PDB file of C-alpha atoms and ligand atoms in Angstrom:
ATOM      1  CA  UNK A   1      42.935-269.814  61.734  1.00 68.00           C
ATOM      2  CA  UNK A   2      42.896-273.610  62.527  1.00 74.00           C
ATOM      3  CA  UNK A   3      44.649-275.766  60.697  1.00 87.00           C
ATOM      4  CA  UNK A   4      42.387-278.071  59.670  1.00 93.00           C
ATOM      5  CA  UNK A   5      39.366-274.945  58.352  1.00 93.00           C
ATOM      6  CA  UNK A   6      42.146-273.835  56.123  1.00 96.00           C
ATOM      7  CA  UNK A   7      40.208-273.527  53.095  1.00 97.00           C
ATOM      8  CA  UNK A   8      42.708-275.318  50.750  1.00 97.00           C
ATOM      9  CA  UNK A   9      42.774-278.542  53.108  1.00 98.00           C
ATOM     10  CA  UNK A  10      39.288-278.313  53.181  1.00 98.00           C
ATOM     11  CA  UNK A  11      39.156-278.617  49.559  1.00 98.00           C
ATOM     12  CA  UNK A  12      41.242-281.382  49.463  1.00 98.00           C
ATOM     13  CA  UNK A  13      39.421-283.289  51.878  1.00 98.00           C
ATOM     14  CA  UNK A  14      36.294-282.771  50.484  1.00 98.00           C
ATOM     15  CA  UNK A  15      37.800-283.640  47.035  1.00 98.00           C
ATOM     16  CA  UNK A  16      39.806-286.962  48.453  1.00 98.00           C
ATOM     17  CA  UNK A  17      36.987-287.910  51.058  1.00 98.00           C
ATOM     18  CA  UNK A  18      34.303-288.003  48.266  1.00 97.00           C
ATOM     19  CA  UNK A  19      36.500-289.812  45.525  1.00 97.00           C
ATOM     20  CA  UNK A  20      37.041-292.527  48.435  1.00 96.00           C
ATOM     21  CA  UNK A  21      33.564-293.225  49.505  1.00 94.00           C
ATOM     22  CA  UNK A  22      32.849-293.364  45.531  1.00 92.00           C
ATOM     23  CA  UNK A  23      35.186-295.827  45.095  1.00 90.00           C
ATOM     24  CA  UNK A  24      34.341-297.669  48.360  1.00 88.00           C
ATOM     25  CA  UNK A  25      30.266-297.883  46.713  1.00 87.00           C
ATOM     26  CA  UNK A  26      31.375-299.444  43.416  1.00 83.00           C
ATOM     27  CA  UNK A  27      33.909-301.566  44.266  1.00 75.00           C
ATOM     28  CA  UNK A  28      31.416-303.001  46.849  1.00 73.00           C
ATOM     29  CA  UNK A  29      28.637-303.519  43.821  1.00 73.00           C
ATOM     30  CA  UNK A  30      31.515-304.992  41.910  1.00 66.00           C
ATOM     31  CA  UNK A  31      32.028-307.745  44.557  1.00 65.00           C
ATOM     32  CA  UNK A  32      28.318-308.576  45.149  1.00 68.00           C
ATOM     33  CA  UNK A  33      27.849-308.689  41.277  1.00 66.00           C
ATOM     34  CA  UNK A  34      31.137-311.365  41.020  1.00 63.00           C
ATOM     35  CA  UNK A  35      29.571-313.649  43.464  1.00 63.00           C
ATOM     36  CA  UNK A  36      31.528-312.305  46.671  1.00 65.00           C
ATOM     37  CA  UNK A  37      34.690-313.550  46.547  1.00 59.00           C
ATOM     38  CA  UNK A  38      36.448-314.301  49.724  1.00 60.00           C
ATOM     39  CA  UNK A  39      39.530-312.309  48.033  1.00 62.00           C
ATOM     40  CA  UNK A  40      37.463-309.652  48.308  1.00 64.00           C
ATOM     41  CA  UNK A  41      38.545-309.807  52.610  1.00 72.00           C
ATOM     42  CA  UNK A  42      41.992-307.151  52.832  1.00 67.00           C
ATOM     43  CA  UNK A  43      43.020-309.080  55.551  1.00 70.00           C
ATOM     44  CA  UNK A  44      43.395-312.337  53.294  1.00 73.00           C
ATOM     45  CA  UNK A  45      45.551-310.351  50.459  1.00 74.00           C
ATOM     46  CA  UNK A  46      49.086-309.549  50.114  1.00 82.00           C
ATOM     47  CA  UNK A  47      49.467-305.825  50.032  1.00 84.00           C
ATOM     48  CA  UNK A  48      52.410-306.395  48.147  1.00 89.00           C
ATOM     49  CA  UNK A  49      50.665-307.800  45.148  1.00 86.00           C
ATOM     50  CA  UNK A  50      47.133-307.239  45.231  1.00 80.00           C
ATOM     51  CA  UNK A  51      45.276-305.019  43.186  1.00 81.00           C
ATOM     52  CA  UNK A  52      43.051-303.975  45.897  1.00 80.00           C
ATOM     53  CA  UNK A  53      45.585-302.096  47.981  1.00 84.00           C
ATOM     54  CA  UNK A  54      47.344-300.809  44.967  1.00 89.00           C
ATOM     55  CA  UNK A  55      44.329-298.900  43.565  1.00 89.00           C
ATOM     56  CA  UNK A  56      41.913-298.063  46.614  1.00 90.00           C
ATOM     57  CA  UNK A  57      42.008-295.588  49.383  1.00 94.00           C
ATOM     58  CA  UNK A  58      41.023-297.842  51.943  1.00 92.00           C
ATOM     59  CA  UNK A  59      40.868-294.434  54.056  1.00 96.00           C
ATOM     60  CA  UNK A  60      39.578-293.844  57.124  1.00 97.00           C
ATOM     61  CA  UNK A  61      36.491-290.885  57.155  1.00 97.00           C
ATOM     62  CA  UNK A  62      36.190-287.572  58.487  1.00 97.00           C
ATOM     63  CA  UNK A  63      34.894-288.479  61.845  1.00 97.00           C
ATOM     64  CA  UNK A  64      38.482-290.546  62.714  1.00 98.00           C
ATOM     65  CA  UNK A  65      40.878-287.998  61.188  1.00 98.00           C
ATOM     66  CA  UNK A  66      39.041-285.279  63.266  1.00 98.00           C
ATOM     67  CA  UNK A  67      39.709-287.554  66.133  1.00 98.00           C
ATOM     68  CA  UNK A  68      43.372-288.229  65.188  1.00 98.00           C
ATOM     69  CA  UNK A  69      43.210-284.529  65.081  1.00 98.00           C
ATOM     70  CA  UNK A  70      42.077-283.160  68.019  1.00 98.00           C
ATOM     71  CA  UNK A  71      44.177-285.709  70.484  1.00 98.00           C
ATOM     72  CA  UNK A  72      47.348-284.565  68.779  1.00 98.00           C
ATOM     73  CA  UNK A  73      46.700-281.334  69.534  1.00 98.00           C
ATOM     74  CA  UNK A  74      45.536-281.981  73.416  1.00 98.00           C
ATOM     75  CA  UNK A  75      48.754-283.827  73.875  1.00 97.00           C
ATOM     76  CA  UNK A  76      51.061-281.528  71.316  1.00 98.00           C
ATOM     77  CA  UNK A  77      52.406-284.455  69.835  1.00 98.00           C
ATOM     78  CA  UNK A  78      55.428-283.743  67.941  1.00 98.00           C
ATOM     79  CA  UNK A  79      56.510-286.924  66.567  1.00 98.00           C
ATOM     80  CA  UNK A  80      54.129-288.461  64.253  1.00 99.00           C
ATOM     81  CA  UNK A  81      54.609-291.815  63.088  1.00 99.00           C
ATOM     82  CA  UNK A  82      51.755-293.433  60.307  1.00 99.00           C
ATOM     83  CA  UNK A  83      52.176-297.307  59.090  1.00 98.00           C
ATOM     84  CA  UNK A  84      50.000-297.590  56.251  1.00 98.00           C
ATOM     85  CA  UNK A  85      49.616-293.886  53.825  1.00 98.00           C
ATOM     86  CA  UNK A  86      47.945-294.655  50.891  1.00 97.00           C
ATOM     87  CA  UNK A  87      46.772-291.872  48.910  1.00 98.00           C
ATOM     88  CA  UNK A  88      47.074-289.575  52.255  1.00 98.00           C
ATOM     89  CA  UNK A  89      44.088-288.702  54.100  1.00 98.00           C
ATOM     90  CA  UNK A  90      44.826-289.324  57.366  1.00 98.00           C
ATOM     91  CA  UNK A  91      48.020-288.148  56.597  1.00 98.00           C
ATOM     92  CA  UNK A  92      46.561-284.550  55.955  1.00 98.00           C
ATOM     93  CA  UNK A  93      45.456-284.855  59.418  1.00 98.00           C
ATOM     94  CA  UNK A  94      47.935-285.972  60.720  1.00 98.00           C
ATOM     95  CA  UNK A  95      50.242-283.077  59.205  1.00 98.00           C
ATOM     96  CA  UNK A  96      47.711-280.584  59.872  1.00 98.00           C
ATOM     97  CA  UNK A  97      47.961-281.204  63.369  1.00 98.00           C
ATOM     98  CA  UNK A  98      51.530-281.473  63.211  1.00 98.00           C
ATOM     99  CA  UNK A  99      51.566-277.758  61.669  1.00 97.00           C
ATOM    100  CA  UNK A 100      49.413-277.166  64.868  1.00 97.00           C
ATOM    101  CA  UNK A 101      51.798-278.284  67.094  1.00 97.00           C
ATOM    102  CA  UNK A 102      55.583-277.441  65.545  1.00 98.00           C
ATOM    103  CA  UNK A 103      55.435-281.460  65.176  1.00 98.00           C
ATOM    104  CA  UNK A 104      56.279-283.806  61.739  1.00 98.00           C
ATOM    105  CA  UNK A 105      54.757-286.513  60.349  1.00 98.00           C
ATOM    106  CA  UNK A 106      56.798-289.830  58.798  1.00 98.00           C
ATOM    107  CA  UNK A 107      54.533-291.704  56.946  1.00 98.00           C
ATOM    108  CA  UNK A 108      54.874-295.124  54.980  1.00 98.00           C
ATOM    109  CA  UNK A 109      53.637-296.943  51.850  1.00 98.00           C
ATOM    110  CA  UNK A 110      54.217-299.443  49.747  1.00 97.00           C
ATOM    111  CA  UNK A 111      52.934-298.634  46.858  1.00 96.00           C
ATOM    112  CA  UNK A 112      54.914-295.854  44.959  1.00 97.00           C
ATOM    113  CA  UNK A 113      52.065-294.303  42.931  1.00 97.00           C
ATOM    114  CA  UNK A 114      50.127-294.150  46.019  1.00 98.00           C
ATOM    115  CA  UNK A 115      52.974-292.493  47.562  1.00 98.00           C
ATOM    116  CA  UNK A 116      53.264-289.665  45.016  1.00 98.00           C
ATOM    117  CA  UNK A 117      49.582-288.871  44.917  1.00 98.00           C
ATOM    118  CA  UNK A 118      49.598-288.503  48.519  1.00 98.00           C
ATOM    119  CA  UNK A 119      52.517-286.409  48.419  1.00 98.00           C
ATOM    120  CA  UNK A 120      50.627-283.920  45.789  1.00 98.00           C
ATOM    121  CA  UNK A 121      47.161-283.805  47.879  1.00 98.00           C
ATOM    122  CA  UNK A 122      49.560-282.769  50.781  1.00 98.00           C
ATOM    123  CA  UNK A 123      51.333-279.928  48.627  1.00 98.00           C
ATOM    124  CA  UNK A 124      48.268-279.013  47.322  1.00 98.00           C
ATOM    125  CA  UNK A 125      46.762-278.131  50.780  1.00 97.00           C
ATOM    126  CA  UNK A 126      50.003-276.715  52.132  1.00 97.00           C
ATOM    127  CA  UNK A 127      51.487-279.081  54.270  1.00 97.00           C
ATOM    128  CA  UNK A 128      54.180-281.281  54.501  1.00 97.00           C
ATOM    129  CA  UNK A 129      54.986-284.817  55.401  1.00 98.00           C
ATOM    130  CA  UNK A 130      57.993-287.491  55.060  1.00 98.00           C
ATOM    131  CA  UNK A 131      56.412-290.550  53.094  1.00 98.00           C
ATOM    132  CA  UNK A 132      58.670-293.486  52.981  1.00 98.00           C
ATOM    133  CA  UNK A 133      58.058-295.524  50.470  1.00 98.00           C
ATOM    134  CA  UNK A 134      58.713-299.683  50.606  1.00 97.00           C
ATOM    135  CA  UNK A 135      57.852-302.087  53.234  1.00 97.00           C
ATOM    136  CA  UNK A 136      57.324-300.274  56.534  1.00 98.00           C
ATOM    137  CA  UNK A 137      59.131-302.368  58.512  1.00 98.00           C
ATOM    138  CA  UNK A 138      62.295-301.675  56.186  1.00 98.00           C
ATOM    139  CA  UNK A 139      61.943-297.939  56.074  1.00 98.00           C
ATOM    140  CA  UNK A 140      60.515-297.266  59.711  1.00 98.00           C
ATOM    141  CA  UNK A 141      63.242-299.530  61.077  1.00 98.00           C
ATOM    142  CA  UNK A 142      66.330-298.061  62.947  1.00 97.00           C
ATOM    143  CA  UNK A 143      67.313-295.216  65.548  1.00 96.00           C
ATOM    144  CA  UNK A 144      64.648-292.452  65.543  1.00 97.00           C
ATOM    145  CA  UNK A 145      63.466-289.578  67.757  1.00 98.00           C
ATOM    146  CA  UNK A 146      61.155-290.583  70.256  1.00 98.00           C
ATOM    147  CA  UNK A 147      57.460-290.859  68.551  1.00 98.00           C
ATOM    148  CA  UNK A 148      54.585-289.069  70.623  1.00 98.00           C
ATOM    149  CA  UNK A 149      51.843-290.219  68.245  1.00 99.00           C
ATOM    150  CA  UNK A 150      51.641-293.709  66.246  1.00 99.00           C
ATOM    151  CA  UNK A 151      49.025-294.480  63.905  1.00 99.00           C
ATOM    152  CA  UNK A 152      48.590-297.961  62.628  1.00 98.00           C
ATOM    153  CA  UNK A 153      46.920-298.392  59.719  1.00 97.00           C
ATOM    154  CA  UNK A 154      48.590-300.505  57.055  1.00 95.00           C
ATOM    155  CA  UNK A 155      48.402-304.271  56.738  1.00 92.00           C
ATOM    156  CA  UNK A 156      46.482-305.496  59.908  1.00 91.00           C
ATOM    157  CA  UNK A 157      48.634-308.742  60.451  1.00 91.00           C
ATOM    158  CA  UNK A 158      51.611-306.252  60.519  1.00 95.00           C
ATOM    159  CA  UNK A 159      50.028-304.019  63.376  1.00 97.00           C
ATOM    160  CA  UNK A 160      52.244-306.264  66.022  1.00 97.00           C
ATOM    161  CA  UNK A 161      55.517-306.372  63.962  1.00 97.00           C
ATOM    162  CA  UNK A 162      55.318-302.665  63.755  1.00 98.00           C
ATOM    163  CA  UNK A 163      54.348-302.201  66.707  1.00 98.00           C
ATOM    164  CA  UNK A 164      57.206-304.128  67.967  1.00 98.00           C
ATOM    165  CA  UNK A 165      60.247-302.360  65.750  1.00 98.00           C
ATOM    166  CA  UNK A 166      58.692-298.714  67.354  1.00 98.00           C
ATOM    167  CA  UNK A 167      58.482-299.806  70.453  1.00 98.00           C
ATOM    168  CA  UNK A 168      62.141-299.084  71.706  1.00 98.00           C
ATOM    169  CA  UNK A 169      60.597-295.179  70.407  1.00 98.00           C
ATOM    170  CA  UNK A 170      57.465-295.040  72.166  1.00 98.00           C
ATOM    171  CA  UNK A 171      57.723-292.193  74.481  1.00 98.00           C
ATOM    172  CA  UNK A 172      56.255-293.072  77.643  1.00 98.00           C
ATOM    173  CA  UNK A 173      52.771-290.991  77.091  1.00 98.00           C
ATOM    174  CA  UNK A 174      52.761-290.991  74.180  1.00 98.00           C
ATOM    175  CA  UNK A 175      49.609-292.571  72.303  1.00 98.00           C
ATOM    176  CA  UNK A 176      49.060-295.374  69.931  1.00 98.00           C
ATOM    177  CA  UNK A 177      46.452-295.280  67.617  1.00 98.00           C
ATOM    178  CA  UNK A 178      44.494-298.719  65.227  1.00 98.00           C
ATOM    179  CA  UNK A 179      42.094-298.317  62.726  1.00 97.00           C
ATOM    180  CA  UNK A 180      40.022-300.807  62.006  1.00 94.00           C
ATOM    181  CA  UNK A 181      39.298-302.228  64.924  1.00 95.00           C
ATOM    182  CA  UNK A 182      36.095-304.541  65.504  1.00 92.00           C
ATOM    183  CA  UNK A 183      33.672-302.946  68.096  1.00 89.00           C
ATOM    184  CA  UNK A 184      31.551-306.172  69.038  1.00 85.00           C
ATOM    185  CA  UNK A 185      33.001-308.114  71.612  1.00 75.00           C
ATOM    186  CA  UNK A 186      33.075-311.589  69.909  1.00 80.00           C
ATOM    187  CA  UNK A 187      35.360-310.724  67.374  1.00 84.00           C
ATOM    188  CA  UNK A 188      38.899-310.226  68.478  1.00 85.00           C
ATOM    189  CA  UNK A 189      41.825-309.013  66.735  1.00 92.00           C
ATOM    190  CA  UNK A 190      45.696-309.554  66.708  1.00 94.00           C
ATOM    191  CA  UNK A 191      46.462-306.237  68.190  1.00 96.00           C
ATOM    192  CA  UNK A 192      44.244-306.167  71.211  1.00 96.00           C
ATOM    193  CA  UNK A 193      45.715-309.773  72.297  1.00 96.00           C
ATOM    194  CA  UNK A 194      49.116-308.687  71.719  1.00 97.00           C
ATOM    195  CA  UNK A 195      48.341-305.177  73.715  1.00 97.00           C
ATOM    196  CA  UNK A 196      46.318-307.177  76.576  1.00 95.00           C
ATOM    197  CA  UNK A 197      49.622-309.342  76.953  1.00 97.00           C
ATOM    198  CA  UNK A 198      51.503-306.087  77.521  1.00 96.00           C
ATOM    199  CA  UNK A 199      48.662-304.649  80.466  1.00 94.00           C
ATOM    200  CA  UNK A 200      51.507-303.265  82.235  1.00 96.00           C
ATOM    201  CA  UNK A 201      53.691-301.251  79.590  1.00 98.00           C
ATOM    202  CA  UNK A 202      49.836-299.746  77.835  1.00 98.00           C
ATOM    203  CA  UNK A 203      46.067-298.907  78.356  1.00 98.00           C
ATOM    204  CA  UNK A 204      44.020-299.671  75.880  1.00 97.00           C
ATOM    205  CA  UNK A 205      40.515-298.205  74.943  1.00 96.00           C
ATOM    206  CA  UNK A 206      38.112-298.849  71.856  1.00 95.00           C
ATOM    207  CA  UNK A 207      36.526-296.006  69.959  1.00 97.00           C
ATOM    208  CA  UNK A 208      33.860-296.653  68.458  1.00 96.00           C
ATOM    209  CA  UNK A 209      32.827-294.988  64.876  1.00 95.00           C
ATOM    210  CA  UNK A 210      29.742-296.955  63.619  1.00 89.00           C
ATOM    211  CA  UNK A 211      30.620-300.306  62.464  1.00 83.00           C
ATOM    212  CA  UNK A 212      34.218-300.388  62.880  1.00 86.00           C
ATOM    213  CA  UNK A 213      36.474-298.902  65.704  1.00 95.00           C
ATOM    214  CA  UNK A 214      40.095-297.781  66.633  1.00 98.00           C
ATOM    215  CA  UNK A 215      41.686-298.825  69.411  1.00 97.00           C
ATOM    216  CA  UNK A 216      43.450-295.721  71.566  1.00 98.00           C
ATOM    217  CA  UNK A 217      46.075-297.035  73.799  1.00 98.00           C
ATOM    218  CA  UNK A 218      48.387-294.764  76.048  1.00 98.00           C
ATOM    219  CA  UNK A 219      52.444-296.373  76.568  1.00 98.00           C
ATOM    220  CA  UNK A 220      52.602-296.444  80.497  1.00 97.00           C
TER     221      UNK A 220
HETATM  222  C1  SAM B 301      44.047-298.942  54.984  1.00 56.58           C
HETATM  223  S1  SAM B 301      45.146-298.293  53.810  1.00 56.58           S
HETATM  224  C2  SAM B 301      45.708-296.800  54.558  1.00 56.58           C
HETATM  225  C3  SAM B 301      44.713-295.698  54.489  1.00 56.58           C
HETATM  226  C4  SAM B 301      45.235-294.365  54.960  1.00 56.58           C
HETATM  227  N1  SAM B 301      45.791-294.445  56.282  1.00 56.58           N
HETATM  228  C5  SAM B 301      44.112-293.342  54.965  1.00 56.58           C
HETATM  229  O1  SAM B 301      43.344-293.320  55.931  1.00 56.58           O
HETATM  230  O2  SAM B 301      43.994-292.603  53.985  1.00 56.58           O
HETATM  231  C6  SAM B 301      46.530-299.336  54.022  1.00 56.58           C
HETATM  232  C7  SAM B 301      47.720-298.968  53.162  1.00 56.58           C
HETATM  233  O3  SAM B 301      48.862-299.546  53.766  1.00 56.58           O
HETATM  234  C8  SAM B 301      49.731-299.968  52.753  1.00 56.58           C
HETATM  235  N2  SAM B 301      50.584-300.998  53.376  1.00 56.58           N
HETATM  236  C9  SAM B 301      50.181-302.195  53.854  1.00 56.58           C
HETATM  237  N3  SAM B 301      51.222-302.838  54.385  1.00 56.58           N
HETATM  238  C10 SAM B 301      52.314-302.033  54.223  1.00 56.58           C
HETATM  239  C11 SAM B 301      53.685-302.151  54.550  1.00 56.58           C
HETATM  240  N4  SAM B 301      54.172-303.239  55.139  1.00 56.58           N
HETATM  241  N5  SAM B 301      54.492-301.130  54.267  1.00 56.58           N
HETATM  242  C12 SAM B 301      54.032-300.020  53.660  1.00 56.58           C
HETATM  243  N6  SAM B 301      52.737-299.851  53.305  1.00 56.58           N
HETATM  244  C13 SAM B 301      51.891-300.849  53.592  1.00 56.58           C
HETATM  245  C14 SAM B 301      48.820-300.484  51.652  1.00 56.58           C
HETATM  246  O4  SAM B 301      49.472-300.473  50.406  1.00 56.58           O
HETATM  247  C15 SAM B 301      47.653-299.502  51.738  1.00 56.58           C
HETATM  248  O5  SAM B 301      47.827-298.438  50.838  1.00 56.58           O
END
């Protein structure tokens, strides 16, 4: 059977998937109700000390981790690398692939509550993953196999810096994978400068899921 129709994934999907779209609803109605504070804006916080990326999923949806999903598998990535964990959604893709493909998954997160929890959704459906937990740049830093899939999805002005400390491991081939990416044109982001600067070392696409997009770049 695949992977990812196991029924006790799917129930922690379903379970995980639901609680963060809850959550995403109310804390929404609790910003419009306060006025809409610009503090509201993740990319204006501290991870380290704000609330906001200590209690909420901030997870991607189905749509991306079936994406994540069915490119590991087309490329039988082994090497799985995730900046940014959370409570571990995309990290049950992520591993579910990786059971797919003989592969592991590392993944990182600050936040040590958010750490456990995502290590019990992953025991809970079976699977297995290697969370570090602390700054990302301190525990995905040093020697390493060579990475055949990189996901980057923790603190967007850290995309670059992480990007930067894997680099030396990027397998040429291997793919590199944003979330939350703009998908209009006017609005730019860190990343895609810093990947457009490096044309000749990666090719860069956008993916577009509704409102928000990932970028999917290739290491030449
Ligand atoms: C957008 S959420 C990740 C969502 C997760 N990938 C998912 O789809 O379920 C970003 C997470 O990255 C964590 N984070 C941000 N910067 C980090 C860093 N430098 N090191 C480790 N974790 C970090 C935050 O605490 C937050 O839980």
């Amino acid at each position: 059977m695949v992977k990812l129709n196991d029924a006790k994934l799917s129930a922690v999907l379903e379970r995980e998937h639901a609680a963060s779209l809850e959550q995403k609803k109310n804390r929404r109605a609790a910003w419009e109700a306060s006025g809409r504070p610009a503090g509201m804006n993740p990319q204006k916080m501290d991870f380290r000390i704000s609330d906001f990326h200590r209690t909420n999923y901030l997870s991607i949806g189905p749509a991306e981790g079936r994406f994540m999903y069915g490119q590991i598998l087309a490329k039988g990535a082994k090497e799985i690398v995730e900046f940014g964990t959370s409570f571990g959604i995309s990290t049950l893709y992520l591993a579910a692939a990786a059971a797919e493909t003989g592969g592991r998954v590392t993944g990182s997160e600050f936040h040590p509550e958010k750490a456990d929890r995502a290590l019990s959704n992953l025991v809970a459906a079976g699977l297995e993953a290697d969370i570090r937990v602390g700054d990302a740049l301190e525990t995905l830093a040093g020697e390493g196999p060579e990475i055949d899939f990189l996901f980057l999805d923790g603190a967007a002005n850290l995309y670059v810096p992480v990007l930067d400390l894997l680099e030396p491991r990027l397998r040429p081939g291997s793919v590199i994978v944003a979330d939350n990416i703009p998908v209009a044109k006017d609005e730019g982001h860190v990343l895609l400068d810093a990947l457009q600067d490096r044309q000749e070392a990666y090719v860069t696409s956008i993916v577009s899921f509704g409102q928000s997009g990932m970028s999917y770049s290739v290491r030449l």
